[in-house]
GROMACS .gro file of C-alpha atoms in nm:
model
  427
    1UNK     CA    1  -8.614   2.722  -3.732
    2UNK     CA    2  -8.624   2.299  -3.713
    3UNK     CA    3  -8.312   2.071  -3.738
    4UNK     CA    4  -8.159   2.000  -4.072
    5UNK     CA    5  -8.201   1.606  -4.140
    6UNK     CA    6  -7.854   1.407  -4.153
    7UNK     CA    7  -7.773   1.083  -4.352
    8UNK     CA    8  -7.890   0.764  -4.197
    9UNK     CA    9  -7.527   0.635  -3.962
   10UNK     CA   10  -7.299   0.460  -4.187
   11UNK     CA   11  -7.508   0.558  -4.549
   12UNK     CA   12  -7.263   0.886  -4.674
   13UNK     CA   13  -7.307   1.090  -4.961
   14UNK     CA   14  -6.977   1.077  -5.229
   15UNK     CA   15  -6.894   1.498  -5.297
   16UNK     CA   16  -6.733   1.592  -5.595
   17UNK     CA   17  -6.391   1.580  -5.474
   18UNK     CA   18  -6.497   1.238  -5.410
   19UNK     CA   19  -6.639   1.091  -5.679
   20UNK     CA   20  -6.327   1.127  -5.947
   21UNK     CA   21  -6.175   0.827  -5.766
   22UNK     CA   22  -6.440   0.647  -5.702
   23UNK     CA   23  -6.470   0.744  -6.134
   24UNK     CA   24  -6.137   0.588  -6.186
   25UNK     CA   25  -6.135   0.293  -6.012
   26UNK     CA   26  -6.456   0.142  -6.161
   27UNK     CA   27  -6.282   0.256  -6.514
   28UNK     CA   28  -6.034   0.042  -6.373
   29UNK     CA   29  -6.193  -0.225  -6.297
   30UNK     CA   30  -6.440  -0.216  -6.687
   31UNK     CA   31  -6.119  -0.227  -6.882
   32UNK     CA   32  -5.976  -0.546  -6.694
   33UNK     CA   33  -6.279  -0.750  -6.724
   34UNK     CA   34  -6.367  -0.681  -7.029
   35UNK     CA   35  -6.000  -0.775  -7.124
   36UNK     CA   36  -6.140  -1.143  -6.986
   37UNK     CA   37  -6.478  -1.132  -7.132
   38UNK     CA   38  -6.650  -1.086  -6.880
   39UNK     CA   39  -7.006  -0.857  -6.962
   40UNK     CA   40  -7.220  -0.645  -6.654
   41UNK     CA   41  -7.571  -0.796  -6.531
   42UNK     CA   42  -7.770  -0.527  -6.333
   43UNK     CA   43  -7.985  -0.713  -6.038
   44UNK     CA   44  -8.245  -0.538  -5.874
   45UNK     CA   45  -8.145  -0.403  -5.556
   46UNK     CA   46  -8.480  -0.537  -5.371
   47UNK     CA   47  -8.544  -0.865  -5.377
   48UNK     CA   48  -8.741  -1.088  -5.197
   49UNK     CA   49  -8.595  -1.182  -4.834
   50UNK     CA   50  -8.634  -1.559  -4.910
   51UNK     CA   51  -8.378  -1.531  -5.184
   52UNK     CA   52  -8.178  -1.420  -4.905
   53UNK     CA   53  -8.236  -1.691  -4.637
   54UNK     CA   54  -8.178  -1.963  -4.924
   55UNK     CA   55  -7.898  -1.900  -5.029
   56UNK     CA   56  -7.702  -1.681  -4.729
   57UNK     CA   57  -7.829  -1.912  -4.474
   58UNK     CA   58  -8.161  -1.866  -4.246
   59UNK     CA   59  -7.903  -1.899  -3.892
   60UNK     CA   60  -7.601  -1.685  -4.053
   61UNK     CA   61  -7.523  -1.318  -3.843
   62UNK     CA   62  -7.656  -1.168  -4.189
   63UNK     CA   63  -7.966  -1.277  -4.207
   64UNK     CA   64  -8.058  -1.292  -3.893
   65UNK     CA   65  -7.898  -0.976  -3.753
   66UNK     CA   66  -7.754  -0.761  -4.011
   67UNK     CA   67  -8.008  -0.727  -4.385
   68UNK     CA   68  -8.289  -0.470  -4.434
   69UNK     CA   69  -8.578  -0.641  -4.439
   70UNK     CA   70  -8.977  -0.514  -4.476
   71UNK     CA   71  -9.270  -0.558  -4.585
   72UNK     CA   72  -9.417  -0.413  -4.872
   73UNK     CA   73  -9.790  -0.274  -4.936
   74UNK     CA   74  -9.914  -0.612  -5.070
   75UNK     CA   75  -9.756  -0.820  -4.735
   76UNK     CA   76  -9.436  -0.949  -4.861
   77UNK     CA   77  -9.134  -0.999  -4.720
   78UNK     CA   78  -8.831  -0.788  -4.915
   79UNK     CA   79  -8.497  -0.727  -4.867
   80UNK     CA   80  -8.244  -0.478  -4.984
   81UNK     CA   81  -7.943  -0.646  -5.093
   82UNK     CA   82  -7.658  -0.776  -4.835
   83UNK     CA   83  -7.449  -0.933  -5.113
   84UNK     CA   84  -7.508  -0.937  -5.558
   85UNK     CA   85  -7.456  -1.340  -5.590
   86UNK     CA   86  -7.799  -1.444  -5.525
   87UNK     CA   87  -7.959  -1.194  -5.675
   88UNK     CA   88  -7.727  -1.298  -5.982
   89UNK     CA   89  -7.799  -1.633  -5.981
   90UNK     CA   90  -8.172  -1.552  -5.945
   91UNK     CA   91  -8.191  -1.369  -6.275
   92UNK     CA   92  -7.974  -1.650  -6.451
   93UNK     CA   93  -8.205  -1.854  -6.358
   94UNK     CA   94  -8.476  -1.676  -6.397
   95UNK     CA   95  -8.377  -1.549  -6.774
   96UNK     CA   96  -8.265  -1.900  -6.870
   97UNK     CA   97  -7.895  -1.793  -6.921
   98UNK     CA   98  -7.684  -2.045  -6.686
   99UNK     CA   99  -7.777  -2.442  -6.792
  100UNK     CA  100  -7.597  -2.562  -7.049
  101UNK     CA  101  -7.381  -2.264  -7.075
  102UNK     CA  102  -7.103  -2.086  -7.003
  103UNK     CA  103  -7.143  -1.754  -6.880
  104UNK     CA  104  -6.904  -1.466  -6.713
  105UNK     CA  105  -7.074  -1.160  -6.562
  106UNK     CA  106  -7.002  -0.872  -6.309
  107UNK     CA  107  -7.195  -0.670  -6.132
  108UNK     CA  108  -7.133  -0.342  -5.897
  109UNK     CA  109  -7.282  -0.119  -5.676
  110UNK     CA  110  -7.467  -0.095  -5.325
  111UNK     CA  111  -7.547  -0.335  -5.030
  112UNK     CA  112  -7.689  -0.312  -4.717
  113UNK     CA  113  -7.607  -0.464  -4.386
  114UNK     CA  114  -7.707  -0.324  -4.084
  115UNK     CA  115  -7.364  -0.392  -3.914
  116UNK     CA  116  -7.147  -0.174  -3.593
  117UNK     CA  117  -7.009   0.157  -3.884
  118UNK     CA  118  -6.606   0.165  -3.847
  119UNK     CA  119  -6.306   0.207  -4.137
  120UNK     CA  120  -6.407   0.039  -4.419
  121UNK     CA  121  -6.718  -0.158  -4.294
  122UNK     CA  122  -7.065   0.079  -4.362
  123UNK     CA  123  -7.451   0.003  -4.353
  124UNK     CA  124  -7.446   0.094  -4.764
  125UNK     CA  125  -7.136  -0.035  -4.906
  126UNK     CA  126  -7.031  -0.065  -5.277
  127UNK     CA  127  -6.913  -0.430  -5.407
  128UNK     CA  128  -6.761  -0.591  -5.758
  129UNK     CA  129  -6.893  -0.892  -5.803
  130UNK     CA  130  -6.785  -1.151  -6.050
  131UNK     CA  131  -6.936  -1.436  -6.139
  132UNK     CA  132  -6.785  -1.747  -6.355
  133UNK     CA  133  -7.067  -2.028  -6.471
  134UNK     CA  134  -7.069  -2.348  -6.639
  135UNK     CA  135  -6.738  -2.403  -6.637
  136UNK     CA  136  -6.643  -2.750  -6.378
  137UNK     CA  137  -6.216  -2.686  -6.358
  138UNK     CA  138  -5.976  -2.490  -6.107
  139UNK     CA  139  -5.823  -2.384  -6.437
  140UNK     CA  140  -6.130  -2.077  -6.402
  141UNK     CA  141  -6.056  -2.050  -6.039
  142UNK     CA  142  -5.688  -1.947  -6.108
  143UNK     CA  143  -5.846  -1.682  -6.406
  144UNK     CA  144  -6.049  -1.532  -6.129
  145UNK     CA  145  -5.756  -1.457  -5.929
  146UNK     CA  146  -5.473  -1.412  -6.207
  147UNK     CA  147  -5.740  -1.123  -6.301
  148UNK     CA  148  -5.708  -0.977  -5.897
  149UNK     CA  149  -5.352  -0.991  -5.947
  150UNK     CA  150  -5.420  -0.803  -6.267
  151UNK     CA  151  -5.605  -0.526  -6.141
  152UNK     CA  152  -5.404  -0.468  -5.834
  153UNK     CA  153  -5.140  -0.421  -6.109
  154UNK     CA  154  -5.335  -0.200  -6.331
  155UNK     CA  155  -5.408   0.056  -5.987
  156UNK     CA  156  -5.051   0.021  -5.835
  157UNK     CA  157  -5.133  -0.210  -5.586
  158UNK     CA  158  -4.901  -0.389  -5.382
  159UNK     CA  159  -4.862  -0.620  -5.107
  160UNK     CA  160  -5.189  -0.765  -5.066
  161UNK     CA  161  -5.158  -1.163  -5.007
  162UNK     CA  162  -5.339  -1.449  -5.093
  163UNK     CA  163  -5.507  -1.698  -4.897
  164UNK     CA  164  -5.661  -2.018  -4.990
  165UNK     CA  165  -5.836  -2.314  -4.939
  166UNK     CA  166  -6.047  -2.567  -4.998
  167UNK     CA  167  -6.407  -2.664  -4.826
  168UNK     CA  168  -6.467  -2.922  -4.946
  169UNK     CA  169  -6.766  -3.088  -5.077
  170UNK     CA  170  -7.108  -3.124  -4.885
  171UNK     CA  171  -7.048  -3.451  -4.775
  172UNK     CA  172  -6.672  -3.349  -4.618
  173UNK     CA  173  -6.746  -3.047  -4.478
  174UNK     CA  174  -7.122  -3.251  -4.303
  175UNK     CA  175  -6.782  -3.534  -4.140
  176UNK     CA  176  -6.607  -3.186  -4.053
  177UNK     CA  177  -6.876  -3.041  -3.876
  178UNK     CA  178  -6.982  -3.361  -3.688
  179UNK     CA  179  -6.578  -3.367  -3.546
  180UNK     CA  180  -6.560  -2.995  -3.518
  181UNK     CA  181  -6.851  -2.968  -3.334
  182UNK     CA  182  -6.712  -3.234  -3.076
  183UNK     CA  183  -6.411  -3.101  -3.051
  184UNK     CA  184  -6.549  -2.718  -2.919
  185UNK     CA  185  -6.839  -2.885  -2.741
  186UNK     CA  186  -6.528  -2.988  -2.507
  187UNK     CA  187  -6.344  -2.637  -2.512
  188UNK     CA  188  -6.715  -2.506  -2.455
  189UNK     CA  189  -6.586  -2.274  -2.131
  190UNK     CA  190  -6.328  -2.126  -2.320
  191UNK     CA  191  -6.576  -2.029  -2.607
  192UNK     CA  192  -6.631  -1.666  -2.649
  193UNK     CA  193  -7.015  -1.592  -2.679
  194UNK     CA  194  -7.081  -1.587  -3.109
  195UNK     CA  195  -6.865  -1.876  -3.083
  196UNK     CA  196  -7.105  -2.034  -2.907
  197UNK     CA  197  -7.419  -1.986  -3.053
  198UNK     CA  198  -7.284  -2.040  -3.384
  199UNK     CA  199  -7.102  -2.409  -3.247
  200UNK     CA  200  -7.474  -2.583  -3.302
  201UNK     CA  201  -7.617  -2.383  -3.653
  202UNK     CA  202  -7.254  -2.315  -3.884
  203UNK     CA  203  -6.981  -2.384  -3.634
  204UNK     CA  204  -6.721  -2.340  -3.916
  205UNK     CA  205  -6.722  -2.005  -3.888
  206UNK     CA  206  -6.549  -2.011  -3.572
  207UNK     CA  207  -6.210  -2.053  -3.712
  208UNK     CA  208  -6.275  -1.787  -3.881
  209UNK     CA  209  -6.293  -1.590  -3.533
  210UNK     CA  210  -6.064  -1.292  -3.494
  211UNK     CA  211  -6.082  -1.297  -3.133
  212UNK     CA  212  -5.732  -1.344  -2.985
  213UNK     CA  213  -5.837  -1.563  -2.671
  214UNK     CA  214  -6.004  -1.789  -2.942
  215UNK     CA  215  -5.633  -1.841  -3.158
  216UNK     CA  216  -5.517  -2.120  -2.914
  217UNK     CA  217  -5.837  -2.274  -2.965
  218UNK     CA  218  -5.893  -2.243  -3.329
  219UNK     CA  219  -5.521  -2.378  -3.442
  220UNK     CA  220  -5.607  -2.700  -3.212
  221UNK     CA  221  -5.910  -2.802  -3.392
  222UNK     CA  222  -5.946  -3.055  -3.632
  223UNK     CA  223  -5.865  -2.933  -3.969
  224UNK     CA  224  -6.101  -2.941  -4.283
  225UNK     CA  225  -5.817  -3.112  -4.483
  226UNK     CA  226  -5.838  -3.418  -4.312
  227UNK     CA  227  -6.177  -3.527  -4.462
  228UNK     CA  228  -6.124  -3.353  -4.792
  229UNK     CA  229  -6.276  -3.630  -5.027
  230UNK     CA  230  -6.084  -3.754  -5.233
  231UNK     CA  231  -6.220  -3.532  -5.567
  232UNK     CA  232  -6.181  -3.221  -5.401
  233UNK     CA  233  -5.864  -3.286  -5.291
  234UNK     CA  234  -5.758  -3.317  -5.672
  235UNK     CA  235  -5.928  -2.979  -5.751
  236UNK     CA  236  -5.744  -2.823  -5.508
  237UNK     CA  237  -5.399  -2.917  -5.614
  238UNK     CA  238  -5.452  -2.908  -5.993
  239UNK     CA  239  -5.589  -2.533  -5.907
  240UNK     CA  240  -5.239  -2.462  -5.704
  241UNK     CA  241  -4.989  -2.600  -5.972
  242UNK     CA  242  -5.177  -2.374  -6.174
  243UNK     CA  243  -5.127  -2.089  -5.916
  244UNK     CA  244  -4.710  -2.208  -5.891
  245UNK     CA  245  -4.703  -2.194  -6.286
  246UNK     CA  246  -4.820  -1.873  -6.315
  247UNK     CA  247  -4.595  -1.747  -6.048
  248UNK     CA  248  -4.873  -1.620  -5.817
  249UNK     CA  249  -4.749  -1.637  -5.413
  250UNK     CA  250  -5.035  -1.797  -5.181
  251UNK     CA  251  -5.052  -1.922  -4.805
  252UNK     CA  252  -5.264  -2.168  -4.793
  253UNK     CA  253  -5.456  -2.135  -4.468
  254UNK     CA  254  -5.690  -2.402  -4.362
  255UNK     CA  255  -5.896  -2.183  -4.118
  256UNK     CA  256  -6.024  -2.020  -4.396
  257UNK     CA  257  -6.370  -1.999  -4.412
  258UNK     CA  258  -6.676  -1.790  -4.600
  259UNK     CA  259  -6.943  -1.683  -4.404
  260UNK     CA  260  -7.170  -1.714  -4.616
  261UNK     CA  261  -7.320  -2.060  -4.639
  262UNK     CA  262  -7.341  -2.183  -4.999
  263UNK     CA  263  -6.955  -2.194  -5.028
  264UNK     CA  264  -6.815  -2.525  -5.175
  265UNK     CA  265  -6.398  -2.626  -5.294
  266UNK     CA  266  -6.220  -2.322  -5.385
  267UNK     CA  267  -6.214  -2.018  -5.084
  268UNK     CA  268  -5.983  -1.736  -5.148
  269UNK     CA  269  -5.940  -1.411  -5.009
  270UNK     CA  270  -5.662  -1.104  -5.092
  271UNK     CA  271  -5.557  -0.946  -4.694
  272UNK     CA  272  -5.413  -0.621  -4.639
  273UNK     CA  273  -5.273  -0.508  -4.329
  274UNK     CA  274  -5.303  -0.129  -4.399
  275UNK     CA  275  -5.672  -0.139  -4.307
  276UNK     CA  276  -5.664  -0.271  -3.928
  277UNK     CA  277  -5.920  -0.515  -3.851
  278UNK     CA  278  -6.077  -0.485  -4.252
  279UNK     CA  279  -5.833  -0.647  -4.332
  280UNK     CA  280  -5.982  -0.878  -4.656
  281UNK     CA  281  -5.969  -0.643  -4.991
  282UNK     CA  282  -6.139  -0.904  -5.221
  283UNK     CA  283  -6.296  -1.274  -5.116
  284UNK     CA  284  -6.462  -1.546  -5.330
  285UNK     CA  285  -6.458  -1.921  -5.449
  286UNK     CA  286  -6.682  -2.201  -5.555
  287UNK     CA  287  -7.070  -2.261  -5.485
  288UNK     CA  288  -7.136  -2.509  -5.743
  289UNK     CA  289  -7.463  -2.618  -5.570
  290UNK     CA  290  -7.591  -2.271  -5.525
  291UNK     CA  291  -7.778  -2.307  -5.849
  292UNK     CA  292  -7.990  -2.625  -5.826
  293UNK     CA  293  -8.079  -2.529  -5.472
  294UNK     CA  294  -8.240  -2.138  -5.596
  295UNK     CA  295  -8.433  -2.450  -5.864
  296UNK     CA  296  -8.192  -2.471  -6.152
  297UNK     CA  297  -8.062  -2.716  -6.312
  298UNK     CA  298  -7.692  -2.808  -6.121
  299UNK     CA  299  -7.433  -2.561  -6.251
  300UNK     CA  300  -7.029  -2.525  -6.175
  301UNK     CA  301  -7.012  -2.152  -6.087
  302UNK     CA  302  -6.712  -1.965  -5.893
  303UNK     CA  303  -6.648  -1.587  -5.834
  304UNK     CA  304  -6.547  -1.350  -5.598
  305UNK     CA  305  -6.650  -1.006  -5.448
  306UNK     CA  306  -6.416  -0.655  -5.375
  307UNK     CA  307  -6.524  -0.406  -5.140
  308UNK     CA  308  -6.515  -0.059  -5.313
  309UNK     CA  309  -6.453   0.142  -5.025
  310UNK     CA  310  -6.182  -0.081  -4.860
  311UNK     CA  311  -6.042  -0.071  -5.218
  312UNK     CA  312  -6.044   0.301  -5.265
  313UNK     CA  313  -5.905   0.316  -4.852
  314UNK     CA  314  -5.597   0.075  -4.976
  315UNK     CA  315  -5.563   0.324  -5.234
  316UNK     CA  316  -5.532   0.649  -5.012
  317UNK     CA  317  -5.317   0.513  -4.790
  318UNK     CA  318  -5.051   0.416  -5.079
  319UNK     CA  319  -5.167   0.766  -5.246
  320UNK     CA  320  -5.229   0.604  -5.592
  321UNK     CA  321  -5.564   0.819  -5.622
  322UNK     CA  322  -5.552   1.065  -5.879
  323UNK     CA  323  -5.576   1.437  -5.846
  324UNK     CA  324  -5.955   1.564  -5.879
  325UNK     CA  325  -6.043   1.702  -6.154
  326UNK     CA  326  -6.043   2.070  -6.258
  327UNK     CA  327  -6.133   2.278  -6.542
  328UNK     CA  328  -5.911   2.362  -6.824
  329UNK     CA  329  -6.040   2.667  -6.838
  330UNK     CA  330  -6.283   2.898  -6.679
  331UNK     CA  331  -6.490   3.163  -6.888
  332UNK     CA  332  -6.576   3.526  -6.728
  333UNK     CA  333  -6.826   3.728  -6.897
  334UNK     CA  334  -6.843   4.113  -6.824
  335UNK     CA  335  -7.107   4.363  -6.924
  336UNK     CA  336  -7.454   4.332  -7.015
  337UNK     CA  337  -7.575   4.140  -7.305
  338UNK     CA  338  -7.281   3.907  -7.286
  339UNK     CA  339  -7.410   3.602  -7.180
  340UNK     CA  340  -7.549   3.489  -7.480
  341UNK     CA  341  -7.213   3.499  -7.651
  342UNK     CA  342  -7.049   3.343  -7.366
  343UNK     CA  343  -7.297   3.049  -7.435
  344UNK     CA  344  -7.274   3.025  -7.782
  345UNK     CA  345  -6.847   3.079  -7.813
  346UNK     CA  346  -6.835   2.802  -7.473
  347UNK     CA  347  -7.090   2.530  -7.689
  348UNK     CA  348  -6.912   2.590  -8.052
  349UNK     CA  349  -6.548   2.544  -7.851
  350UNK     CA  350  -6.673   2.200  -7.698
  351UNK     CA  351  -6.784   2.100  -8.090
  352UNK     CA  352  -6.385   2.165  -8.189
  353UNK     CA  353  -6.219   2.099  -7.883
  354UNK     CA  354  -6.297   1.731  -7.776
  355UNK     CA  355  -6.278   1.618  -7.389
  356UNK     CA  356  -6.321   2.041  -7.280
  357UNK     CA  357  -6.378   2.083  -6.918
  358UNK     CA  358  -6.476   2.451  -6.979
  359UNK     CA  359  -6.680   2.647  -6.679
  360UNK     CA  360  -6.895   2.910  -6.797
  361UNK     CA  361  -6.947   3.167  -6.513
  362UNK     CA  362  -7.352   3.219  -6.485
  363UNK     CA  363  -7.318   3.391  -6.171
  364UNK     CA  364  -7.391   3.773  -6.324
  365UNK     CA  365  -7.074   3.852  -6.063
  366UNK     CA  366  -6.841   4.167  -6.144
  367UNK     CA  367  -6.510   4.059  -6.273
  368UNK     CA  368  -6.325   4.097  -6.005
  369UNK     CA  369  -6.558   3.814  -5.862
  370UNK     CA  370  -6.558   3.576  -6.121
  371UNK     CA  371  -6.205   3.582  -6.149
  372UNK     CA  372  -6.173   3.500  -5.798
  373UNK     CA  373  -6.375   3.164  -5.886
  374UNK     CA  374  -6.160   3.083  -6.179
  375UNK     CA  375  -5.843   3.031  -5.951
  376UNK     CA  376  -6.061   2.870  -5.702
  377UNK     CA  377  -6.200   2.622  -5.986
  378UNK     CA  378  -5.829   2.473  -6.046
  379UNK     CA  379  -5.862   2.595  -6.409
  380UNK     CA  380  -5.544   2.700  -6.622
  381UNK     CA  381  -5.707   2.916  -6.826
  382UNK     CA  382  -5.938   3.216  -6.723
  383UNK     CA  383  -6.165   3.324  -7.081
  384UNK     CA  384  -6.248   3.723  -7.030
  385UNK     CA  385  -6.537   3.779  -7.276
  386UNK     CA  386  -6.668   4.146  -7.340
  387UNK     CA  387  -6.869   4.347  -7.543
  388UNK     CA  388  -6.456   4.545  -7.679
  389UNK     CA  389  -6.403   4.177  -7.772
  390UNK     CA  390  -6.811   4.057  -7.886
  391UNK     CA  391  -6.728   4.312  -8.160
  392UNK     CA  392  -6.346   4.200  -8.237
  393UNK     CA  393  -6.421   3.831  -8.269
  394UNK     CA  394  -6.169   3.773  -8.002
  395UNK     CA  395  -6.105   3.616  -7.580
  396UNK     CA  396  -5.860   3.744  -7.369
  397UNK     CA  397  -5.702   3.442  -7.244
  398UNK     CA  398  -5.565   3.485  -6.857
  399UNK     CA  399  -5.245   3.211  -6.789
  400UNK     CA  400  -5.385   3.130  -6.402
  401UNK     CA  401  -5.125   2.833  -6.304
  402UNK     CA  402  -4.841   2.980  -6.550
  403UNK     CA  403  -4.587   3.277  -6.484
  404UNK     CA  404  -4.715   3.435  -6.816
  405UNK     CA  405  -4.861   3.714  -6.978
  406UNK     CA  406  -5.252   3.782  -7.086
  407UNK     CA  407  -5.325   3.732  -7.434
  408UNK     CA  408  -5.595   3.811  -7.699
  409UNK     CA  409  -5.711   3.532  -7.924
  410UNK     CA  410  -5.919   3.492  -8.233
  411UNK     CA  411  -6.192   3.225  -8.176
  412UNK     CA  412  -5.991   2.983  -8.415
  413UNK     CA  413  -5.661   3.009  -8.266
  414UNK     CA  414  -5.793   2.966  -7.904
  415UNK     CA  415  -5.940   2.618  -7.992
  416UNK     CA  416  -5.621   2.539  -8.199
  417UNK     CA  417  -5.489   2.623  -7.835
  418UNK     CA  418  -5.697   2.461  -7.614
  419UNK     CA  419  -5.702   2.126  -7.823
  420UNK     CA  420  -5.268   2.123  -7.794
  421UNK     CA  421  -5.353   2.213  -7.433
  422UNK     CA  422  -5.633   1.885  -7.336
  423UNK     CA  423  -5.420   1.649  -7.536
  424UNK     CA  424  -5.090   1.685  -7.380
  425UNK     CA  425  -5.313   1.716  -7.067
  426UNK     CA  426  -5.458   1.270  -7.168
  427UNK     CA  427  -5.108   1.184  -7.271
   0.00000   0.00000   0.00000
């Protein structure tokens, strides 16, 4: 016998007992986003590799090490998307949705990075991305942070901490980069291998290192805040004032940078200490130059990305996930020629009772075997239909989760009973 094929490392199947948790989270996310006027966009999973080189940066870890890149039959270099903002901006530019317009978009779906799999980090992972275009002021930055806080409240999550910083303008970052490189060069003997590699390509990413031996060097490094331009200083001060007025607690973290080259001015992260090393649940910021970088007209832009797997892990840690979805009732069919009547009756019940979850046993097994399946399914009721019930136009009711006697009901009475039961369970 040949060996069975298994899933690719770092890419996981979502089984029926898990998908209910995803649907619960996705429903709340959609509801919160709708309440702020954000609309869904669905860019493709595969894009031209050049898109990510131009936006993320050719010397970033994502492009250099982590992207799934291949040539198609036409010889074009394509990549599975490692993040969503680049595709969202590309779609907005291509379809004329951004210039001199205000747009609020969101998308949700799989992203791909060839990383070492660990808790909260997978090679196929899922993100919610939220993007706002055409608004240069700090008020929309604050709105996105308020939106994320509302999402935490809706989900029942507590204990997340907001860290925030300003990366200033491109010119300010360039001045700071030169000073940071001089400082790190003077301490090059104490840098780890990744930091030495980043020193010439992307030195700001050194500030994001979590390696303990690097922390004294990072804490003593020059601070970007000392190099910010006046306009960025004012933008950041106004944002912090808006957060203060809204009652949102935050920590200004001068070492907070983002791993993607296109960020400038506002950057923020919501972090937790409950998920080990993968403590960032949501991260975002401004990327005012990205639209122009992709061939569009200069357009202010800000957004965030949220890791679905990490958020689900946090909900599980705090026991905030709903119980698995179970049938309301399970129809047991007893005797020859009963199946057709059972299927027709089930259709009538579904027509009569909104949101009814009714499973019909189509296995052809014996009565006891079907009852065992009904109990194992988690259903509250077993509906028993045999030849006698068909003749009498009734159905037997066995209560699987309550200590009650079995009953026989007419179809109309059963429908009314099920309406009451389903309505009670959804409120």
